[in-house]
Tab-separated table of C-alpha atoms in Angstrom:
chain	number	residue	atom	x	y	z
A	1	UNK	CA	-11.598	-34.355	86.600
A	2	UNK	CA	-9.841	-37.011	88.677
A	3	UNK	CA	-9.404	-36.742	92.432
A	4	UNK	CA	-6.192	-38.171	93.913
A	5	UNK	CA	-6.438	-38.875	97.642
A	6	UNK	CA	-9.534	-39.186	99.798
A	7	UNK	CA	-10.156	-36.153	101.927
A	8	UNK	CA	-9.296	-32.483	102.007
A	9	UNK	CA	-8.872	-30.059	104.866
A	10	UNK	CA	-8.083	-26.375	105.187
A	11	UNK	CA	-4.679	-25.779	103.651
A	12	UNK	CA	-1.966	-25.119	106.219
A	13	UNK	CA	-0.763	-21.580	105.529
A	14	UNK	CA	2.349	-22.136	107.660
A	15	UNK	CA	5.450	-23.874	106.344
A	16	UNK	CA	4.280	-27.091	104.714
A	17	UNK	CA	7.182	-29.484	104.140
A	18	UNK	CA	5.027	-31.984	102.266
A	19	UNK	CA	3.751	-29.351	99.845
A	20	UNK	CA	7.264	-28.049	99.194
A	21	UNK	CA	8.673	-31.528	98.477
A	22	UNK	CA	5.629	-32.314	96.334
A	23	UNK	CA	6.117	-29.124	94.308
A	24	UNK	CA	9.845	-29.812	93.858
A	25	UNK	CA	9.264	-33.391	92.728
A	26	UNK	CA	6.548	-32.254	90.329
A	27	UNK	CA	9.005	-29.888	88.665
A	28	UNK	CA	11.578	-32.690	88.351
A	29	UNK	CA	8.951	-34.680	86.461
A	30	UNK	CA	8.325	-31.745	84.114
A	31	UNK	CA	4.945	-30.953	85.675
A	32	UNK	CA	3.680	-27.937	87.539
A	33	UNK	CA	0.929	-26.930	89.925
A	34	UNK	CA	-1.823	-24.900	88.253
A	35	UNK	CA	-3.482	-23.663	91.448
A	36	UNK	CA	-4.342	-24.434	95.070
A	37	UNK	CA	-7.886	-23.723	96.248
A	38	UNK	CA	-9.013	-22.474	99.658
A	39	UNK	CA	-9.544	-26.044	100.846
A	40	UNK	CA	-5.925	-26.928	100.061
A	41	UNK	CA	-6.729	-29.066	97.015
A	42	UNK	CA	-3.999	-28.907	94.378
A	43	UNK	CA	-4.907	-28.702	90.678
A	44	UNK	CA	-2.556	-30.125	88.049
A	45	UNK	CA	-3.054	-30.543	84.305
A	46	UNK	CA	-1.668	-33.738	82.791
A	47	UNK	CA	-2.264	-34.354	79.106
A	48	UNK	CA	-6.038	-33.903	78.689
A	49	UNK	CA	-6.784	-34.495	82.380
A	50	UNK	CA	-7.239	-32.059	85.221
A	51	UNK	CA	-6.136	-33.761	88.428
A	52	UNK	CA	-7.532	-32.541	91.743
A	53	UNK	CA	-5.157	-33.705	94.461
A	54	UNK	CA	-5.445	-33.873	98.233
A	55	UNK	CA	-2.105	-34.073	100.042
A	56	UNK	CA	-3.683	-35.080	103.356
A	57	UNK	CA	-2.753	-38.767	103.122
A	58	UNK	CA	0.830	-37.831	102.248
A	59	UNK	CA	0.943	-35.542	105.279
A	60	UNK	CA	-0.195	-38.387	107.517
A	61	UNK	CA	2.409	-40.790	106.124
A	62	UNK	CA	5.170	-38.185	106.361
A	63	UNK	CA	4.217	-37.221	109.920
A	64	UNK	CA	4.455	-40.876	110.891
A	65	UNK	CA	7.622	-41.923	109.043
A	66	UNK	CA	9.478	-38.645	108.280
A	67	UNK	CA	10.408	-40.162	104.916
A	68	UNK	CA	10.053	-38.077	101.756
A	69	UNK	CA	10.116	-41.247	99.625
A	70	UNK	CA	6.350	-41.541	100.012
A	71	UNK	CA	5.972	-38.124	98.361
A	72	UNK	CA	8.446	-38.932	95.599
A	73	UNK	CA	6.689	-42.232	94.854
A	74	UNK	CA	3.313	-40.492	94.746
A	75	UNK	CA	4.548	-37.946	92.208
A	76	UNK	CA	6.066	-40.700	90.062
A	77	UNK	CA	2.681	-42.436	90.110
A	78	UNK	CA	1.018	-39.222	88.973
A	79	UNK	CA	3.545	-38.756	86.191
A	80	UNK	CA	2.804	-42.227	84.824
A	81	UNK	CA	-0.948	-42.019	85.433
A	82	UNK	CA	-3.315	-42.654	82.557
A	83	UNK	CA	-7.078	-42.707	82.656
A	84	UNK	CA	-7.389	-45.530	80.144
A	85	UNK	CA	-7.038	-49.195	81.065
A	86	UNK	CA	-5.974	-51.698	78.374
A	87	UNK	CA	-8.707	-52.491	75.859
A	88	UNK	CA	-8.390	-56.282	76.134
A	89	UNK	CA	-10.165	-58.147	78.950
A	90	UNK	CA	-7.641	-60.970	78.617
A	91	UNK	CA	-4.873	-58.473	79.320
A	92	UNK	CA	-6.402	-57.062	82.509
A	93	UNK	CA	-8.499	-59.830	84.045
A	94	UNK	CA	-5.762	-61.441	86.163
A	95	UNK	CA	-5.145	-58.118	87.920
A	96	UNK	CA	-8.746	-57.255	88.891
A	97	UNK	CA	-9.491	-56.952	92.623
A	98	UNK	CA	-11.682	-54.988	94.982
A	99	UNK	CA	-10.520	-52.175	97.233
A	100	UNK	CA	-12.259	-50.519	100.179
A	101	UNK	CA	-13.261	-46.874	100.555
A	102	UNK	CA	-15.524	-44.859	102.865
A	103	UNK	CA	-19.168	-45.113	101.869
A	104	UNK	CA	-19.612	-41.362	101.393
A	105	UNK	CA	-16.958	-41.087	98.675
A	106	UNK	CA	-18.078	-39.578	95.341
A	107	UNK	CA	-17.642	-42.634	93.091
A	108	UNK	CA	-19.215	-41.070	89.976
A	109	UNK	CA	-19.100	-43.641	87.133
A	110	UNK	CA	-16.695	-45.981	88.915
A	111	UNK	CA	-18.165	-49.358	89.824
A	112	UNK	CA	-18.864	-49.686	93.529
A	113	UNK	CA	-20.983	-51.702	95.951
A	114	UNK	CA	-22.213	-50.780	99.412
A	115	UNK	CA	-20.942	-52.994	102.237
A	116	UNK	CA	-22.296	-51.007	105.188
A	117	UNK	CA	-23.469	-47.432	105.596
A	118	UNK	CA	-19.827	-46.434	106.109
A	119	UNK	CA	-17.948	-48.781	103.771
A	120	UNK	CA	-18.032	-49.418	100.027
A	121	UNK	CA	-15.940	-51.573	97.791
A	122	UNK	CA	-14.730	-50.529	94.358
A	123	UNK	CA	-13.288	-52.617	91.561
A	124	UNK	CA	-9.687	-51.899	90.672
A	125	UNK	CA	-6.983	-52.986	88.263
A	126	UNK	CA	-3.736	-53.534	90.177
A	127	UNK	CA	-0.497	-53.281	88.239
A	128	UNK	CA	3.000	-52.586	89.579
A	129	UNK	CA	1.510	-51.828	92.979
A	130	UNK	CA	-0.829	-49.116	91.678
A	131	UNK	CA	-4.628	-49.281	91.727
A	132	UNK	CA	-6.753	-47.938	88.856
A	133	UNK	CA	-10.512	-47.847	89.342
A	134	UNK	CA	-12.796	-49.670	86.916
A	135	UNK	CA	-15.686	-47.721	85.370
A	136	UNK	CA	-18.839	-48.640	83.508
A	137	UNK	CA	-17.118	-47.506	80.338
A	138	UNK	CA	-14.395	-50.094	80.953
A	139	UNK	CA	-17.011	-52.872	81.116
A	140	UNK	CA	-18.378	-51.767	77.755
A	141	UNK	CA	-14.873	-51.686	76.315
A	142	UNK	CA	-14.151	-55.199	77.569
A	143	UNK	CA	-17.632	-56.441	76.571
A	144	UNK	CA	-18.207	-58.068	79.961
A	145	UNK	CA	-20.902	-57.877	82.642
A	146	UNK	CA	-20.541	-56.578	86.181
A	147	UNK	CA	-21.220	-60.140	87.362
A	148	UNK	CA	-18.222	-61.440	85.422
A	149	UNK	CA	-16.077	-58.625	86.823
A	150	UNK	CA	-17.110	-59.527	90.393
A	151	UNK	CA	-16.440	-63.226	89.802
A	152	UNK	CA	-12.988	-62.481	88.376
A	153	UNK	CA	-12.091	-60.224	91.318
A	154	UNK	CA	-13.076	-63.018	93.713
A	155	UNK	CA	-11.117	-65.623	91.749
A	156	UNK	CA	-7.999	-63.439	91.840
A	157	UNK	CA	-8.417	-62.760	95.564
A	158	UNK	CA	-8.734	-66.478	96.283
A	159	UNK	CA	-5.540	-67.184	94.320
A	160	UNK	CA	-3.772	-64.523	96.368
A	161	UNK	CA	-5.156	-66.066	99.561
A	162	UNK	CA	-3.253	-69.262	98.788
A	163	UNK	CA	-0.022	-67.290	99.344
A	164	UNK	CA	-1.275	-65.410	102.415
A	165	UNK	CA	-0.723	-66.414	106.008
A	166	UNK	CA	-2.844	-65.458	109.006
A	167	UNK	CA	-0.634	-64.515	111.941
A	168	UNK	CA	-2.060	-65.003	115.425
A	169	UNK	CA	-1.128	-63.221	118.639
A	170	UNK	CA	-2.434	-64.386	122.002
A	171	UNK	CA	-3.821	-61.535	124.102
A	172	UNK	CA	-4.643	-62.690	127.613
A	173	UNK	CA	-5.564	-66.094	126.221
A	174	UNK	CA	-7.610	-64.731	123.283
A	175	UNK	CA	-6.648	-65.108	119.598
A	176	UNK	CA	-6.097	-61.930	117.580
A	177	UNK	CA	-5.454	-62.413	113.869
A	178	UNK	CA	-3.487	-60.406	111.296
A	179	UNK	CA	-3.343	-60.822	107.532
A	180	UNK	CA	0.261	-61.127	106.375
A	181	UNK	CA	0.356	-60.157	102.700
A	182	UNK	CA	2.967	-58.356	100.631
A	183	UNK	CA	0.304	-56.451	98.682
A	184	UNK	CA	-0.772	-54.356	101.672
A	185	UNK	CA	-3.190	-52.216	99.628
A	186	UNK	CA	-5.334	-55.358	99.290
A	187	UNK	CA	-5.155	-56.446	102.940
A	188	UNK	CA	-8.620	-55.313	104.028
A	189	UNK	CA	-10.178	-56.323	100.726
A	190	UNK	CA	-9.014	-59.925	101.143
A	191	UNK	CA	-11.504	-60.288	104.001
A	192	UNK	CA	-14.243	-60.298	101.359
A	193	UNK	CA	-12.773	-63.149	99.303
A	194	UNK	CA	-15.089	-66.159	99.275
A	195	UNK	CA	-12.204	-68.396	100.378
A	196	UNK	CA	-11.426	-66.403	103.510
A	197	UNK	CA	-14.069	-68.141	105.646
A	198	UNK	CA	-12.525	-71.518	104.868
A	199	UNK	CA	-9.071	-70.163	105.717
A	200	UNK	CA	-10.225	-68.783	109.075
A	201	UNK	CA	-12.705	-71.473	110.104
A	202	UNK	CA	-10.280	-73.612	112.125
A	203	UNK	CA	-8.830	-70.776	114.226
A	204	UNK	CA	-11.670	-68.263	114.360
A	205	UNK	CA	-14.816	-70.008	113.198
A	206	UNK	CA	-17.662	-68.493	111.198
A	207	UNK	CA	-18.967	-65.946	111.802
A	208	UNK	CA	-15.765	-64.045	112.489
A	209	UNK	CA	-15.245	-60.348	113.213
A	210	UNK	CA	-12.851	-57.718	111.920
A	211	UNK	CA	-11.921	-54.074	112.232
A	212	UNK	CA	-10.517	-52.216	109.209
A	213	UNK	CA	-9.692	-48.677	110.339
A	214	UNK	CA	-7.459	-48.106	107.294
A	215	UNK	CA	-6.930	-49.859	103.991
A	216	UNK	CA	-3.750	-51.716	104.988
A	217	UNK	CA	-4.584	-52.534	108.621
A	218	UNK	CA	-7.036	-55.019	110.092
A	219	UNK	CA	-7.585	-57.255	113.112
A	220	UNK	CA	-9.520	-60.539	113.132
A	221	UNK	CA	-11.165	-62.314	116.052
A	222	UNK	CA	-13.802	-64.928	116.800
A	223	UNK	CA	-17.387	-64.501	117.928
A	224	UNK	CA	-16.576	-65.870	121.391
A	225	UNK	CA	-13.965	-63.101	121.786
A	226	UNK	CA	-16.199	-60.271	120.562
A	227	UNK	CA	-16.877	-58.883	124.026
A	228	UNK	CA	-13.208	-59.058	125.048
A	229	UNK	CA	-11.710	-57.378	121.975
A	230	UNK	CA	-14.485	-54.841	121.402
A	231	UNK	CA	-13.668	-53.392	124.832
A	232	UNK	CA	-9.897	-53.452	124.262
A	233	UNK	CA	-9.206	-52.157	120.772
A	234	UNK	CA	-11.249	-48.967	120.506
A	235	UNK	CA	-8.344	-46.534	121.125
A	236	UNK	CA	-6.111	-48.336	118.583
A	237	UNK	CA	-8.823	-48.417	115.911
A	238	UNK	CA	-9.629	-44.715	116.338
A	239	UNK	CA	-5.950	-43.702	116.385
A	240	UNK	CA	-5.226	-45.605	113.159
A	241	UNK	CA	-8.335	-44.168	111.527
A	242	UNK	CA	-7.424	-40.593	112.448
A	243	UNK	CA	-3.673	-40.657	111.848
A	244	UNK	CA	-2.991	-43.105	109.018
A	245	UNK	CA	-3.514	-42.652	105.310
A	246	UNK	CA	-6.543	-44.141	103.530
A	247	UNK	CA	-8.982	-44.380	106.463
A	248	UNK	CA	-11.953	-46.727	105.996
A	249	UNK	CA	-14.151	-47.120	109.087
A	250	UNK	CA	-14.149	-47.513	112.880
A	251	UNK	CA	-16.899	-50.132	112.683
A	252	UNK	CA	-16.700	-53.690	113.971
A	253	UNK	CA	-17.736	-55.874	111.045
A	254	UNK	CA	-19.325	-59.319	111.297
A	255	UNK	CA	-18.600	-61.760	108.454
A	256	UNK	CA	-21.114	-64.580	108.064
A	257	UNK	CA	-21.991	-67.092	105.351
A	258	UNK	CA	-24.747	-64.678	104.294
A	259	UNK	CA	-22.702	-61.490	104.060
A	260	UNK	CA	-21.221	-58.634	106.102
A	261	UNK	CA	-22.859	-56.378	108.664
A	262	UNK	CA	-21.827	-53.714	111.139
A	263	UNK	CA	-22.326	-54.578	114.801
A	264	UNK	CA	-20.988	-51.359	116.276
A	265	UNK	CA	-18.822	-48.318	115.662
A	266	UNK	CA	-16.204	-46.580	117.776
A	267	UNK	CA	-16.836	-42.827	117.981
A	268	UNK	CA	-14.165	-40.574	116.472
A	269	UNK	CA	-13.717	-37.685	118.896
């Protein structure tokens, strides 16, 4: 059984515009909802798969943008979804990256690594803007090791970094950085590319610090500005984490030549 989305909450028994648009778009794709459980999770059968779907991230996006396109695009992704990645490593290797998820997610057989107590990274195949998780079975199929997979993901991230710019805003004389990348689903993950320290060294130094409240949102700042920004950005980090789709963590992360560690966490009230 595959789970689409990250979290579930009690299903809203009142009028649910997102659910109604989702149901309508499903029917246009020739699919139907099998059931909805008491937690609001939607069950759909596709081919030989049973998909367990949380609409919570769609509700957050719709509440923010009031645009049903996000629901339509999600259903189209479901309609084209397949569990199997191509059998050839040569065919997939240039599209292997990492993606970030909360550390308490049920990863099952999908390859993942712990970053902090609250953050994990998973290996994904990115094609046409969609991310498919890589499993242990995929490694066997491709006849590669997890070490080779990790090296390939880093190589691809470093190639992408060559086309990425770091935007800088001055806040009361302090530099605040943003990653400007078209592939926004990879924004936070690019922080973990081995070439990122070299890219940031001139403006931010190493170690540098970052917050990644959601998958496609992050701030960067230097060690000398840690005290300034850690006192300023708490409300923004918590608001993004609570209201945007694909939340990751409210931690402040420290990136050094030896790895990544958490140096604090904003409480989510």
